Tab-separated table of C-alpha atoms in Angstrom:
chain	number	residue	atom	x	y	z
B	1	MET	CA	17.978	6.501	25.291
B	2	SER	CA	20.714	5.206	27.857
B	3	ALA	CA	21.387	1.841	28.580
B	4	PRO	CA	20.419	0.278	32.280
B	5	GLU	CA	23.582	0.463	34.483
B	6	PHE	CA	23.388	-3.547	34.443
B	7	ASP	CA	26.460	-5.597	36.041
B	8	THR	CA	26.607	-7.455	33.096
B	9	SER	CA	30.134	-9.186	35.281
B	10	GLN	CA	27.582	-10.532	37.792
B	11	ARG	CA	25.472	-12.569	35.197
B	12	THR	CA	22.715	-15.223	36.264
B	13	GLU	CA	23.358	-18.437	34.356
B	14	PRO	CA	19.891	-19.526	32.551
B	15	ASP	CA	18.357	-22.734	34.094
B	16	PRO	CA	19.465	-26.122	32.841
B	17	GLY	CA	15.646	-26.840	31.973
B	18	SER	CA	12.171	-26.745	32.882
B	19	GLU	CA	10.975	-28.160	35.784
B	20	PRO	CA	8.243	-26.812	36.776
B	21	GLU	CA	6.438	-27.673	40.430
B	22	SER	CA	2.888	-26.214	39.448
B	23	THR	CA	0.572	-24.902	36.857
B	24	ALA	CA	-1.617	-22.082	36.142
B	25	ASP	CA	-4.715	-21.677	33.906
B	26	LEU	CA	-3.693	-18.795	31.758
B	27	THR	CA	-4.456	-17.186	28.381
B	28	LEU	CA	-1.703	-17.045	26.056
B	29	VAL	CA	-1.248	-13.586	26.493
B	30	GLU	CA	-1.309	-13.882	30.134
B	31	ALA	CA	0.959	-16.375	29.370
B	32	VAL	CA	3.578	-13.771	27.257
B	33	ARG	CA	3.172	-11.795	30.735
B	34	ASP	CA	4.085	-14.203	32.851
B	35	GLY	CA	7.104	-15.333	30.598
B	36	LEU	CA	8.167	-11.713	30.572
B	37	ARG	CA	7.845	-11.234	34.174
B	38	THR	CA	9.861	-14.512	35.013
B	39	GLU	CA	12.869	-13.362	32.698
B	40	LEU	CA	12.682	-10.478	34.152
B	41	ALA	CA	13.245	-11.841	37.421
B	42	ARG	CA	15.640	-14.150	36.475
B	43	ASP	CA	18.347	-12.181	34.784
B	44	ASP	CA	18.787	-8.504	35.529
B	45	ARG	CA	20.163	-8.490	31.627
B	46	VAL	CA	16.747	-8.792	30.837
B	47	LEU	CA	14.647	-5.453	29.745
B	48	VAL	CA	11.750	-5.030	27.376
B	49	LEU	CA	11.153	-2.068	24.947
B	50	GLY	CA	8.579	-0.789	22.823
B	51	GLU	CA	5.312	1.696	21.980
B	52	ASP	CA	3.390	1.662	24.869
B	53	VAL	CA	4.857	-1.287	26.943
B	54	GLY	CA	5.592	0.655	30.064
B	55	ARG	CA	2.415	2.877	31.426
B	56	ALA	CA	-0.356	1.245	29.229
B	57	GLY	CA	1.089	-1.998	29.572
B	58	GLY	CA	1.472	-2.720	25.651
B	59	VAL	CA	-1.198	-2.257	23.101
B	60	PHE	CA	-3.064	-5.929	23.881
B	61	ARG	CA	-1.954	-5.459	27.548
B	62	ALA	CA	1.163	-8.540	27.487
B	63	THR	CA	3.321	-6.055	29.780
B	64	GLU	CA	0.905	-4.653	31.765
B	65	GLY	CA	2.255	-4.138	35.326
B	66	LEU	CA	5.953	-4.848	34.421
B	67	GLN	CA	7.172	-1.594	34.349
B	68	GLU	CA	5.650	-1.150	38.492
B	69	ALA	CA	7.352	-4.287	39.159
B	70	PHE	CA	10.837	-3.559	37.430
B	71	GLY	CA	11.222	0.236	36.746
B	72	ARG	CA	11.164	2.325	33.753
B	73	ASP	CA	15.262	1.352	32.989
B	74	ARG	CA	13.831	-2.191	32.493
B	75	VAL	CA	10.393	-1.528	30.959
B	76	VAL	CA	11.110	1.056	28.626
B	77	ASP	CA	8.684	3.045	26.534
B	78	THR	CA	10.057	3.956	23.156
B	79	PRO	CA	8.972	6.560	20.475
B	80	LEU	CA	6.908	5.419	17.424
B	81	ALA	CA	9.539	4.254	15.357
B	82	GLU	CA	10.168	0.653	14.831
B	83	SER	CA	13.456	1.190	12.898
B	84	GLY	CA	14.730	2.812	16.606
B	85	ILE	CA	13.055	0.240	18.633
B	86	VAL	CA	14.845	-2.926	16.798
B	87	GLY	CA	17.982	-0.716	16.267
B	88	ALA	CA	18.487	0.477	19.836
B	89	ALA	CA	17.670	-3.278	20.904
B	90	ILE	CA	20.521	-4.133	18.772
B	91	GLY	CA	23.167	-1.819	20.575
B	92	LEU	CA	21.865	-3.210	23.963
B	93	ALA	CA	22.384	-6.384	22.773
B	94	THR	CA	25.944	-5.968	21.413
B	95	HIS	CA	26.832	-4.968	25.068
B	96	GLY	CA	25.566	-8.028	26.798
B	97	LEU	CA	22.429	-6.933	27.852
B	98	ARG	CA	19.320	-9.645	26.468
B	99	PRO	CA	16.579	-6.947	25.098
B	100	VAL	CA	12.933	-7.887	24.331
B	101	ALA	CA	11.844	-5.766	21.507
B	102	GLU	CA	8.173	-5.310	21.002
B	103	ILE	CA	6.594	-4.495	17.702
B	104	GLN	CA	3.136	-3.157	18.356
B	105	PHE	CA	1.682	-5.182	15.019
B	106	MET	CA	3.863	-7.160	12.694
B	107	GLY	CA	2.625	-4.845	9.378
B	108	PHE	CA	4.767	-1.853	11.197
B	109	VAL	CA	7.831	-4.099	11.307
B	110	TYR	CA	8.975	-3.524	7.786
B	111	PRO	CA	10.740	-0.123	8.556
B	112	ALA	CA	12.892	-2.463	11.206
B	113	PHE	CA	13.276	-5.167	8.690
B	114	ASP	CA	16.746	-3.506	7.438
B	115	GLN	CA	17.987	-3.742	10.767
B	116	LEU	CA	17.363	-7.297	11.678
B	117	VAL	CA	18.454	-8.818	8.306
B	118	SER	CA	21.288	-6.287	7.489
B	119	HIS	CA	22.761	-5.963	11.143
B	120	ALA	CA	21.325	-8.462	14.380
B	121	ALA	CA	21.403	-11.571	11.874
B	122	ARG	CA	24.877	-11.096	10.575
B	123	LEU	CA	27.026	-10.254	13.854
B	124	ARG	CA	27.779	-13.643	14.422
B	125	SER	CA	28.876	-14.160	10.979
B	126	ARG	CA	30.347	-10.475	10.411
B	127	SER	CA	32.599	-10.805	13.575
B	128	ARG	CA	33.562	-14.550	12.559
B	129	GLY	CA	31.974	-15.649	15.852
B	130	ARG	CA	33.263	-13.040	18.334
B	131	PHE	CA	30.116	-11.470	19.092
B	132	THR	CA	26.443	-12.456	19.068
B	133	CYS	CA	23.332	-10.820	19.459
B	134	SER	CA	20.968	-11.733	22.161
B	135	LEU	CA	17.767	-10.101	20.973
B	136	ALA	CA	13.936	-11.376	21.270
B	137	VAL	CA	11.515	-9.531	18.832
B	138	ARG	CA	7.862	-9.888	19.655
B	139	MET	CA	5.121	-9.080	17.375
B	140	PRO	CA	1.529	-9.993	17.024
B	141	TYR	CA	0.617	-11.365	13.533
B	142	GLY	CA	-1.990	-12.831	11.621
B	143	ALA	CA	-5.528	-12.056	11.126
B	144	GLY	CA	-8.864	-12.873	12.247
B	145	ILE	CA	-9.728	-10.093	15.148
B	146	ALA	CA	-11.321	-7.895	12.247
B	147	ALA	CA	-8.347	-5.441	12.236
B	148	PRO	CA	-7.313	-2.690	9.868
B	149	GLU	CA	-4.965	-2.521	7.041
B	150	HIS	CA	-1.396	-3.416	8.226
B	151	HIS	CA	-2.681	-5.136	11.504
B	152	SER	CA	-3.013	-8.489	10.090
B	153	GLU	CA	0.273	-9.386	8.185
B	154	SER	CA	1.354	-13.051	8.172
B	155	ALA	CA	4.943	-12.061	6.612
B	156	GLU	CA	6.557	-15.386	8.529
B	157	ALA	CA	8.178	-16.761	5.602
B	158	LEU	CA	10.432	-13.055	5.005
B	159	PHE	CA	11.973	-13.541	8.401
B	160	ALA	CA	12.167	-17.508	8.381
B	161	HIS	CA	14.457	-16.933	4.672
B	162	GLN	CA	16.989	-14.797	6.360
B	163	PRO	CA	20.083	-16.873	7.604
B	164	GLY	CA	21.056	-15.723	11.139
B	165	LEU	CA	17.481	-15.218	12.309
B	166	LYS	CA	15.638	-17.882	13.982
B	167	VAL	CA	11.705	-17.601	14.119
B	168	VAL	CA	8.954	-19.290	16.826
B	169	VAL	CA	5.350	-19.292	16.378
B	170	PRO	CA	3.643	-20.814	19.683
B	171	SER	CA	0.242	-21.954	19.602
B	172	THR	CA	-0.671	-22.451	23.169
B	173	PRO	CA	-0.225	-20.526	26.342
B	174	ALA	CA	2.202	-23.128	27.690
B	175	ASP	CA	4.481	-22.561	24.393
B	176	ALA	CA	4.187	-19.089	24.403
B	177	LYS	CA	5.720	-18.588	27.871
B	178	GLY	CA	8.375	-21.525	27.053
B	179	LEU	CA	9.436	-20.155	23.531
B	180	LEU	CA	9.518	-16.641	24.250
B	181	ALA	CA	11.836	-17.998	27.321
B	182	SER	CA	13.836	-19.476	25.223
B	183	ALA	CA	14.077	-16.602	22.466
B	184	ILE	CA	15.501	-14.504	25.346
B	185	ARG	CA	17.949	-16.800	26.394
B	186	ASP	CA	19.026	-17.478	23.059
B	187	PRO	CA	22.373	-15.898	22.201
B	188	ASP	CA	21.086	-15.067	18.322
B	189	PRO	CA	18.175	-13.374	17.349
B	190	VAL	CA	14.765	-14.665	17.475
B	191	VAL	CA	11.705	-13.460	16.363
B	192	VAL	CA	8.637	-14.219	18.069
B	193	LEU	CA	5.141	-14.495	16.375
B	194	GLU	CA	2.377	-14.315	18.616
B	195	PRO	CA	-0.785	-15.564	16.820
B	196	LYS	CA	-3.171	-11.985	18.278
B	197	ARG	CA	-6.373	-13.827	17.644
B	198	LEU	CA	-5.334	-16.675	20.002
B	199	TYR	CA	-4.530	-14.181	22.835
B	200	ARG	CA	-7.897	-14.609	24.614
B	201	ALA	CA	-9.259	-17.455	22.501
B	202	THR	CA	-8.642	-20.088	25.174
B	203	ARG	CA	-6.837	-20.812	28.292
B	204	GLY	CA	-4.509	-23.824	29.215
B	205	ALA	CA	-2.050	-25.178	31.514
B	206	VAL	CA	1.489	-23.155	31.975
B	207	PRO	CA	4.193	-24.169	34.337
B	208	THR	CA	4.632	-21.401	36.931
B	209	GLY	CA	8.266	-20.056	37.607
B	210	ALA	CA	11.109	-21.045	34.702
B	211	HIS	CA	9.960	-22.770	31.493
B	212	THR	CA	11.725	-23.169	28.428
B	213	VAL	CA	10.313	-24.912	24.739
B	214	PRO	CA	13.519	-26.094	22.854
B	215	ILE	CA	13.534	-23.558	19.771
B	216	GLY	CA	13.306	-26.144	16.479
B	217	GLU	CA	11.392	-28.737	17.965
B	218	ALA	CA	7.884	-29.543	16.480
B	219	GLU	CA	5.010	-31.017	18.746
B	220	LEU	CA	2.571	-33.716	17.677
B	221	ARG	CA	-0.764	-32.485	18.828
B	222	ARG	CA	-2.496	-35.778	17.116
B	223	LYS	CA	-1.826	-39.443	16.097
B	224	GLY	CA	-2.548	-40.297	12.930
B	225	SER	CA	-2.023	-42.667	10.430
B	226	ASP	CA	-3.837	-41.688	6.955
B	227	VAL	CA	-2.673	-38.226	6.247
B	228	SER	CA	-0.151	-35.811	8.206
B	229	VAL	CA	-1.225	-32.138	8.426
B	230	PHE	CA	1.904	-29.743	9.016
B	231	THR	CA	0.657	-26.338	10.605
B	232	TYR	CA	1.771	-23.399	13.278
B	233	GLY	CA	0.247	-20.916	15.398
B	234	ALA	CA	-3.019	-19.842	14.953
B	235	MET	CA	-3.967	-22.377	12.137
B	236	THR	CA	-3.453	-25.083	14.812
B	237	ARG	CA	-7.334	-24.965	15.802
B	238	PRO	CA	-8.951	-25.018	12.244
B	239	ALA	CA	-6.631	-27.985	11.803
B	240	ALA	CA	-7.552	-29.768	14.913
B	241	VAL	CA	-11.570	-28.975	14.408
B	242	ALA	CA	-10.673	-30.548	10.605
B	243	ALA	CA	-9.295	-33.471	12.111
B	244	GLU	CA	-12.266	-34.485	14.249
B	245	GLU	CA	-14.437	-34.196	11.447
B	246	LEU	CA	-12.636	-36.301	9.409
B	247	ALA	CA	-12.255	-38.858	12.021
B	248	ALA	CA	-15.684	-39.267	12.109
B	249	GLU	CA	-15.654	-40.171	8.570
B	250	GLY	CA	-12.819	-42.917	9.200
B	251	ILE	CA	-10.092	-40.513	8.070
B	252	ASP	CA	-7.273	-40.596	10.617
B	253	CYS	CA	-5.053	-37.172	10.662
B	254	GLU	CA	-1.718	-36.720	12.311
B	255	VAL	CA	-1.580	-32.990	13.272
B	256	VAL	CA	1.935	-32.059	13.775
B	257	ASP	CA	2.628	-28.143	14.811
B	258	LEU	CA	5.881	-26.997	14.027
B	259	ARG	CA	6.275	-24.451	16.441
B	260	THR	CA	9.266	-22.933	14.745
B	261	VAL	CA	9.397	-22.305	11.622
B	262	SER	CA	12.923	-21.633	10.939
B	263	PRO	CA	14.923	-23.746	11.938
B	264	LEU	CA	12.110	-26.418	10.783
B	265	ASP	CA	12.035	-29.898	12.880
B	266	ARG	CA	12.883	-31.439	9.389
B	267	GLU	CA	13.355	-34.853	11.157
B	268	ARG	CA	9.960	-34.698	12.969
B	269	ILE	CA	8.204	-33.925	9.530
B	270	VAL	CA	10.121	-36.562	7.493
B	271	ASP	CA	9.064	-39.149	10.482
B	272	SER	CA	5.501	-38.259	10.211
B	273	PHE	CA	5.394	-38.139	6.454
B	274	GLU	CA	6.878	-41.955	6.273
B	275	LYS	CA	3.926	-43.222	8.416
B	276	THR	CA	0.824	-42.004	6.637
B	277	GLY	CA	2.780	-41.253	3.015
B	278	ARG	CA	0.050	-38.305	2.662
B	279	ALA	CA	0.372	-34.270	3.539
B	280	VAL	CA	-1.473	-31.493	3.839
B	281	VAL	CA	0.440	-27.936	4.929
B	282	VAL	CA	-1.992	-25.453	6.854
B	283	HIS	CA	-0.991	-21.662	7.113
B	284	GLU	CA	-2.626	-18.388	6.919
B	285	GLY	CA	0.453	-16.438	4.988
B	286	PRO	CA	0.645	-15.918	1.039
B	287	ARG	CA	0.889	-19.292	-0.954
B	288	SER	CA	3.985	-18.315	-2.803
B	289	GLY	CA	7.319	-19.126	-1.325
B	290	GLY	CA	5.532	-19.759	2.078
B	291	ILE	CA	6.407	-21.897	4.801
B	292	GLY	CA	4.467	-25.046	3.017
B	293	ALA	CA	6.574	-24.583	-0.136
B	294	GLU	CA	9.439	-25.515	1.886
B	295	VAL	CA	8.028	-28.235	3.833
B	296	THR	CA	6.617	-29.433	0.617
B	297	ALA	CA	10.574	-29.569	-1.171
B	298	THR	CA	11.399	-31.193	2.429
B	299	LEU	CA	9.551	-34.109	1.641
B	300	GLN	CA	10.308	-34.274	-1.690
B	301	GLU	CA	13.819	-34.493	-0.966
B	302	ALA	CA	14.077	-36.258	1.884
B	303	ALA	CA	10.753	-38.841	1.686
B	304	LEU	CA	9.727	-39.344	-2.145
B	305	PHE	CA	9.919	-42.879	-2.038
B	306	SER	CA	7.322	-42.857	0.905
B	307	GLN	CA	4.674	-40.567	-1.033
B	308	GLU	CA	1.109	-42.051	-1.778
B	309	ALA	CA	-0.172	-38.532	-3.113
B	310	PRO	CA	0.746	-35.127	-4.133
B	311	VAL	CA	1.448	-32.542	-0.922
B	312	ALA	CA	-1.668	-30.660	-0.726
B	313	ARG	CA	-1.266	-26.581	0.689
B	314	VAL	CA	-3.775	-24.858	1.988
B	315	THR	CA	-2.847	-21.383	2.539
B	316	GLY	CA	-3.929	-17.512	2.344
B	317	TYR	CA	-3.737	-15.944	-1.131
B	318	ASP	CA	-0.962	-13.984	-2.929
B	319	VAL	CA	-3.236	-10.999	-2.353
B	320	PRO	CA	-2.600	-8.271	0.668
B	321	VAL	CA	-4.811	-9.256	3.625
B	322	PRO	CA	-8.186	-8.107	3.172
B	323	LEU	CA	-10.274	-5.932	5.427
B	324	HIS	CA	-12.636	-7.802	7.802
B	325	ARG	CA	-15.399	-8.375	5.652
B	326	ASN	CA	-13.617	-10.834	3.314
B	327	GLU	CA	-11.215	-11.707	5.948
B	328	ASP	CA	-12.544	-15.248	6.023
B	329	PHE	CA	-12.670	-15.737	2.903
B	330	TYR	CA	-9.253	-15.449	2.973
B	331	LEU	CA	-8.062	-17.332	6.479
B	332	PRO	CA	-7.866	-21.085	5.987
B	333	ALA	CA	-11.218	-22.649	7.611
B	334	ALA	CA	-11.529	-25.900	8.621
B	335	VAL	CA	-13.768	-26.855	5.942
B	336	ARG	CA	-11.060	-25.860	3.361
B	337	ILE	CA	-8.564	-28.503	5.276
B	338	VAL	CA	-11.156	-31.123	4.953
B	339	ASP	CA	-11.700	-30.519	1.157
B	340	ALA	CA	-7.876	-30.609	0.797
B	341	VAL	CA	-7.285	-34.042	2.989
B	342	ARG	CA	-9.968	-35.638	1.343
B	343	GLU	CA	-8.674	-34.845	-2.036
B	344	THR	CA	-5.361	-36.698	-1.198
B	345	VAL	CA	-6.630	-39.713	0.571
B	346	ARG	CA	-8.556	-40.323	-2.498
B	347	CYS	CA	-5.416	-39.958	-4.614
């Protein structure tokens, strides 16, 4: 595949910030498409590549209509080869373009893992700052849609552990567009994990036009005083349901949506914990070595003397994600979060 013949000497500089004039009511997948369309229009260095992203519009229709609008040189259908997709994207990025590579499902990214950790993540340090790799890799992640094996992975900890990679996980349509735009504009590689169970689960107000959300900043979804619930992505919904149920019992939960799992917003995490003194971390990835362990260690290191009870984790289990018959037993449901919060508050 040859690189599009863009004049990279005439570059469009990134907008200084987000100043939306209006909003649109979009689903999360519609917000992803809107974000891609906006960035393709505002910067001719941006291109999209992946399996079926062109004529078919993507397996979840996230790229529907983009090839018709921007042409086959900027919305590129690739062979079914994840290592080739990411490898080609790295080459394009090192020549000044801003590729957005799509992996159809997170469970298929492992052949490309070597490209990400051995090359994309190391270009800045390997070249002592002379080269960067502005690359966004999008992939649907997580369970909850009754998909077969390899279609429900939640392996964000693998990427978060790798120096040189940033990892963002939106939970709202507005954040899906804003974090994606920030990933595309970032000078270094960013993994964008999209919770596919939320693609069409809800709608929300999304700023029209250019819109960014800062990478590395968590968002306070619900203020509370008794216990902090730290979560992200698809798990923000059961966490919110649990918080409302517990409020009826007089337990006031603070819900913090991490939004970026690498780098973590440690300042907001610690600030919340110092206020409540209790914490429950919720994610659907496996428990051992997961993001919850990193949040817990952060609290121990930075806010030990604020701690009123052991930090609890409500997570997936240390097993492959089961097929759909047992999927609900694997995923952290609101009832598991409620039980963990009750236990934490009783300590």
